[in-house]
């Protein structure tokens, strides 16, 4: 089974992307495996709507451990199973809250183990000038290019100014494969599905 990790700064829409992408692929019931930074595992079953209500949060850092969801993708005539790993947001510098520090360290560790990286950025915030694709995102991009699969998801394309943010991302990461998406509206998901399914 291949593993794809979803990374990016807090609040860019990683969790909403993972859950809605699972829904887009036809899952209505989700089994989410939580892996705590101390490696404890537990599993919870959700209806998709319940998972969205509980796991997506307007406050940054609601995701404090690795949350994985197994999805089936089309592969030739059959299907292939892929593990999507949702992660705690990455921050510049050292976060004051120990639980968040541990979660970030866990995210960095898992980047080395996975087959693919989906790097989510908030194109709308970038377009509004509230955020720049900063040093941390450039570092993820440098690291990502060394991995077997690496794509940038320019998220929140449903919001005004996101087009401007997308153009900025294309300038910032020339030659890099960038998929514009809206995790909220499930836009761009066919392209993401094709990309993830192609990597093997
Ligand atoms: N308009 C819009 N809002 C989004 C989109 N993706 C995420 N959000 C919102 O951004 C906030 C953070 O989302 P979340 O998935 O928890 O971000 P995470 O910290 O990266 O996991 C929530 O309020 C989401 O509803 C999107 O594509 N469009
Ligand atoms: Mg999250």
Short mmCIF file of C-alpha atoms and ligand atoms in Angstrom, two decimals:
data_model
loop_
_atom_site.label_atom_id
_atom_site.label_comp_id
_atom_site.label_asym_id
_atom_site.label_seq_id
_atom_site.Cartn_x
_atom_site.Cartn_y
_atom_site.Cartn_z
CA UNK A 1 0.00 0.00 0.00
CA UNK A 2 1.25 3.45 -0.87
CA UNK A 3 1.23 6.29 1.61
CA UNK A 4 0.67 9.94 0.83
CA UNK A 5 1.14 12.60 3.44
CA UNK A 6 -0.74 15.90 3.41
CA UNK A 7 1.40 18.70 4.83
CA UNK A 8 1.40 22.45 5.10
CA UNK A 9 1.02 25.30 7.49
CA UNK A 10 -1.84 25.46 9.99
CA UNK A 11 -5.29 26.33 8.66
CA UNK A 12 -4.55 25.89 4.96
CA UNK A 13 -7.25 23.20 4.73
CA UNK A 14 -5.38 19.89 5.06
CA UNK A 15 -8.03 18.17 7.15
CA UNK A 16 -10.93 19.40 5.06
CA UNK A 17 -9.07 18.26 1.95
CA UNK A 18 -8.44 14.74 3.30
CA UNK A 19 -12.02 14.24 4.46
CA UNK A 20 -13.72 15.71 1.42
CA UNK A 21 -11.34 13.86 -0.90
CA UNK A 22 -12.29 10.62 0.86
CA UNK A 23 -15.95 11.60 0.35
CA UNK A 24 -15.27 12.39 -3.31
CA UNK A 25 -13.84 8.88 -3.70
CA UNK A 26 -17.10 7.48 -2.42
CA UNK A 27 -16.45 6.91 1.27
CA UNK A 28 -19.40 7.75 3.49
CA UNK A 29 -18.12 6.02 6.59
CA UNK A 30 -14.59 6.71 7.57
CA UNK A 31 -12.21 4.83 9.75
CA UNK A 32 -9.68 7.30 11.01
CA UNK A 33 -6.57 5.93 12.63
CA UNK A 34 -4.98 8.38 15.02
CA UNK A 35 -1.30 7.98 15.69
CA UNK A 36 -0.13 10.01 18.66
CA UNK A 37 3.39 11.41 18.76
CA UNK A 38 4.20 8.75 21.40
CA UNK A 39 3.10 6.14 18.80
CA UNK A 40 -0.11 5.16 20.57
CA UNK A 41 -2.74 4.23 18.01
CA UNK A 42 -6.47 4.37 18.15
CA UNK A 43 -9.21 4.02 15.63
CA UNK A 44 -12.49 5.85 15.32
CA UNK A 45 -15.36 5.30 12.96
CA UNK A 46 -17.24 8.32 11.69
CA UNK A 47 -19.94 9.23 9.26
CA UNK A 48 -18.32 11.68 6.86
CA UNK A 49 -20.40 14.59 8.20
CA UNK A 50 -19.45 13.78 11.78
CA UNK A 51 -15.77 13.67 10.90
CA UNK A 52 -16.03 17.06 9.18
CA UNK A 53 -17.74 18.59 12.20
CA UNK A 54 -15.27 17.16 14.65
CA UNK A 55 -11.93 17.38 12.83
CA UNK A 56 -12.08 20.52 10.69
CA UNK A 57 -11.59 23.59 12.78
CA UNK A 58 -11.39 27.30 12.05
CA UNK A 59 -8.80 27.51 14.83
CA UNK A 60 -5.25 26.58 13.85
CA UNK A 61 -3.67 23.45 15.29
CA UNK A 62 -6.76 21.38 15.88
CA UNK A 63 -4.90 18.45 14.31
CA UNK A 64 -2.39 17.31 16.89
CA UNK A 65 -1.41 13.90 15.68
CA UNK A 66 -1.28 11.92 12.48
CA UNK A 67 -4.71 10.97 11.26
CA UNK A 68 -4.85 8.42 8.54
CA UNK A 69 -7.66 7.45 6.23
CA UNK A 70 -7.54 4.56 3.78
CA UNK A 71 -9.03 5.24 0.37
CA UNK A 72 -9.44 3.21 -2.80
CA UNK A 73 -8.29 4.68 -6.08
CA UNK A 74 -8.94 3.37 -9.56
CA UNK A 75 -5.97 1.42 -10.95
CA UNK A 76 -6.36 -0.12 -14.39
CA UNK A 77 -9.42 -2.30 -14.14
CA UNK A 78 -9.16 -2.66 -10.40
CA UNK A 79 -8.44 -0.56 -7.40
CA UNK A 80 -5.46 0.28 -5.30
CA UNK A 81 -5.51 1.24 -1.66
CA UNK A 82 -3.77 4.41 -0.58
CA UNK A 83 -3.23 5.69 2.93
CA UNK A 84 -3.76 9.44 3.24
CA UNK A 85 -2.03 10.89 6.25
CA UNK A 86 -3.30 14.15 7.63
CA UNK A 87 -0.79 16.01 9.76
CA UNK A 88 -0.42 18.81 12.24
CA UNK A 89 0.45 22.12 10.62
CA UNK A 90 4.09 23.04 10.24
CA UNK A 91 5.32 26.30 11.73
CA UNK A 92 8.43 28.33 11.47
CA UNK A 93 10.35 28.30 14.69
CA UNK A 94 9.63 26.39 17.84
CA UNK A 95 6.05 26.29 18.99
CA UNK A 96 5.47 27.17 22.68
CA UNK A 97 2.97 24.36 23.26
CA UNK A 98 4.76 21.02 23.80
CA UNK A 99 1.94 18.89 22.33
CA UNK A 100 2.13 20.92 19.11
CA UNK A 101 5.93 20.72 19.07
CA UNK A 102 5.71 16.95 19.30
CA UNK A 103 3.09 16.80 16.58
CA UNK A 104 5.28 18.89 14.26
CA UNK A 105 8.30 16.69 14.96
CA UNK A 106 6.12 13.69 14.14
CA UNK A 107 5.10 15.29 10.82
CA UNK A 108 8.72 15.93 9.86
CA UNK A 109 9.60 12.32 10.69
CA UNK A 110 6.84 10.90 8.53
CA UNK A 111 7.89 12.99 5.51
CA UNK A 112 10.87 10.67 5.17
CA UNK A 113 8.81 7.49 5.19
CA UNK A 114 6.08 8.16 2.69
CA UNK A 115 5.75 7.53 -1.04
CA UNK A 116 4.23 10.89 -1.82
CA UNK A 117 3.68 14.38 -0.48
CA UNK A 118 0.72 16.65 -1.10
CA UNK A 119 1.77 20.11 0.03
CA UNK A 120 -1.23 22.33 0.72
CA UNK A 121 -1.04 26.13 0.57
CA UNK A 122 -3.79 28.69 1.06
CA UNK A 123 -3.88 30.47 -2.31
CA UNK A 124 -6.51 32.94 -1.06
CA UNK A 125 -4.45 34.07 1.93
CA UNK A 126 -1.43 34.45 -0.34
CA UNK A 127 -3.49 36.46 -2.86
CA UNK A 128 -4.73 38.74 -0.09
CA UNK A 129 -1.14 39.33 0.95
CA UNK A 130 -1.79 37.87 4.41
CA UNK A 131 0.65 35.07 3.84
CA UNK A 132 3.68 34.52 1.72
CA UNK A 133 4.91 31.15 0.65
CA UNK A 134 7.58 31.41 3.32
CA UNK A 135 10.87 29.74 4.05
CA UNK A 136 9.10 26.77 5.56
CA UNK A 137 7.10 26.12 2.41
CA UNK A 138 10.23 26.47 0.29
CA UNK A 139 11.93 23.92 2.51
CA UNK A 140 9.05 21.49 2.15
CA UNK A 141 9.26 22.00 -1.64
CA UNK A 142 13.01 21.34 -1.71
CA UNK A 143 12.52 18.22 0.35
CA UNK A 144 9.48 17.15 -1.65
CA UNK A 145 11.33 17.22 -4.95
CA UNK A 146 13.62 14.51 -3.62
CA UNK A 147 10.69 12.20 -2.94
CA UNK A 148 9.10 9.88 -5.51
CA UNK A 149 5.98 12.06 -5.75
CA UNK A 150 5.42 15.65 -4.75
CA UNK A 151 2.64 18.05 -5.74
CA UNK A 152 1.46 21.39 -4.46
CA UNK A 153 -2.27 21.84 -3.85
CA UNK A 154 -3.21 25.53 -4.14
CA UNK A 155 -6.28 25.46 -1.93
CA UNK A 156 -9.27 27.73 -1.26
CA UNK A 157 -9.64 28.56 -4.95
CA UNK A 158 -13.33 29.29 -4.27
CA UNK A 159 -12.35 32.50 -2.45
CA UNK A 160 -11.66 35.91 -4.03
CA UNK A 161 -7.98 36.72 -4.63
CA UNK A 162 -7.08 33.03 -4.86
CA UNK A 163 -6.35 33.40 -8.59
CA UNK A 164 -3.78 36.03 -7.73
CA UNK A 165 -2.34 33.74 -5.06
CA UNK A 166 -2.11 30.88 -7.55
CA UNK A 167 -0.20 33.09 -10.00
CA UNK A 168 2.18 34.00 -7.19
CA UNK A 169 2.69 30.34 -6.34
CA UNK A 170 3.50 29.55 -9.97
CA UNK A 171 6.16 32.26 -9.92
CA UNK A 172 7.52 31.11 -6.59
CA UNK A 173 7.75 27.43 -7.58
CA UNK A 174 8.53 27.46 -11.33
CA UNK A 175 8.24 24.11 -13.08
CA UNK A 176 6.58 22.56 -10.04
CA UNK A 177 3.35 20.64 -10.56
CA UNK A 178 0.62 22.71 -8.87
CA UNK A 179 -3.02 21.65 -8.71
CA UNK A 180 -5.57 24.38 -7.93
CA UNK A 181 -8.26 22.97 -5.63
CA UNK A 182 -11.08 23.92 -3.35
CA UNK A 183 -11.24 21.47 -0.48
CA UNK A 184 -14.57 23.03 0.42
CA UNK A 185 -16.22 22.60 -2.97
CA UNK A 186 -14.32 19.47 -4.01
CA UNK A 187 -12.90 21.28 -7.02
CA UNK A 188 -9.74 20.03 -8.70
CA UNK A 189 -10.22 16.64 -7.05
CA UNK A 190 -10.25 14.65 -10.28
CA UNK A 191 -6.81 15.95 -11.05
CA UNK A 192 -5.59 15.04 -7.56
CA UNK A 193 -7.09 11.57 -7.93
CA UNK A 194 -5.34 11.11 -11.27
CA UNK A 195 -2.02 12.27 -9.84
CA UNK A 196 -2.18 10.04 -6.77
CA UNK A 197 -3.39 7.04 -8.78
CA UNK A 198 -0.57 7.48 -11.33
CA UNK A 199 2.20 7.22 -8.77
CA UNK A 200 3.26 3.68 -8.14
N1 LIG B 1 -13.46 28.79 1.61
C1 LIG B 1 -12.71 27.73 1.88
N2 LIG B 1 -12.39 27.43 3.16
C2 LIG B 1 -11.63 26.34 3.39
C3 LIG B 1 -11.15 25.51 2.34
N3 LIG B 1 -10.38 24.53 2.89
C4 LIG B 1 -10.41 24.72 4.24
N4 LIG B 1 -11.16 25.82 4.55
C5 LIG B 1 -11.43 26.36 5.90
O1 LIG B 1 -10.19 26.68 6.51
C6 LIG B 1 -10.21 26.34 7.91
C7 LIG B 1 -9.10 25.37 8.25
O2 LIG B 1 -9.38 24.12 7.65
P1 LIG B 1 -8.68 22.79 8.20
O3 LIG B 1 -9.00 21.71 7.22
O4 LIG B 1 -9.02 22.52 9.64
O5 LIG B 1 -7.14 23.23 8.08
P2 LIG B 1 -5.81 22.47 8.55
O6 LIG B 1 -5.36 23.16 9.80
O7 LIG B 1 -4.83 22.68 7.43
O8 LIG B 1 -6.16 21.04 8.76
C8 LIG B 1 -11.62 25.79 8.18
O9 LIG B 1 -12.42 26.84 8.65
C9 LIG B 1 -12.07 25.32 6.82
O10 LIG B 1 -13.46 25.30 6.68
C10 LIG B 1 -11.51 25.85 0.99
O11 LIG B 1 -11.16 25.20 -0.01
N5 LIG B 1 -12.28 26.98 0.83
MG1 LIG B 2 -6.02 19.85 10.42
#
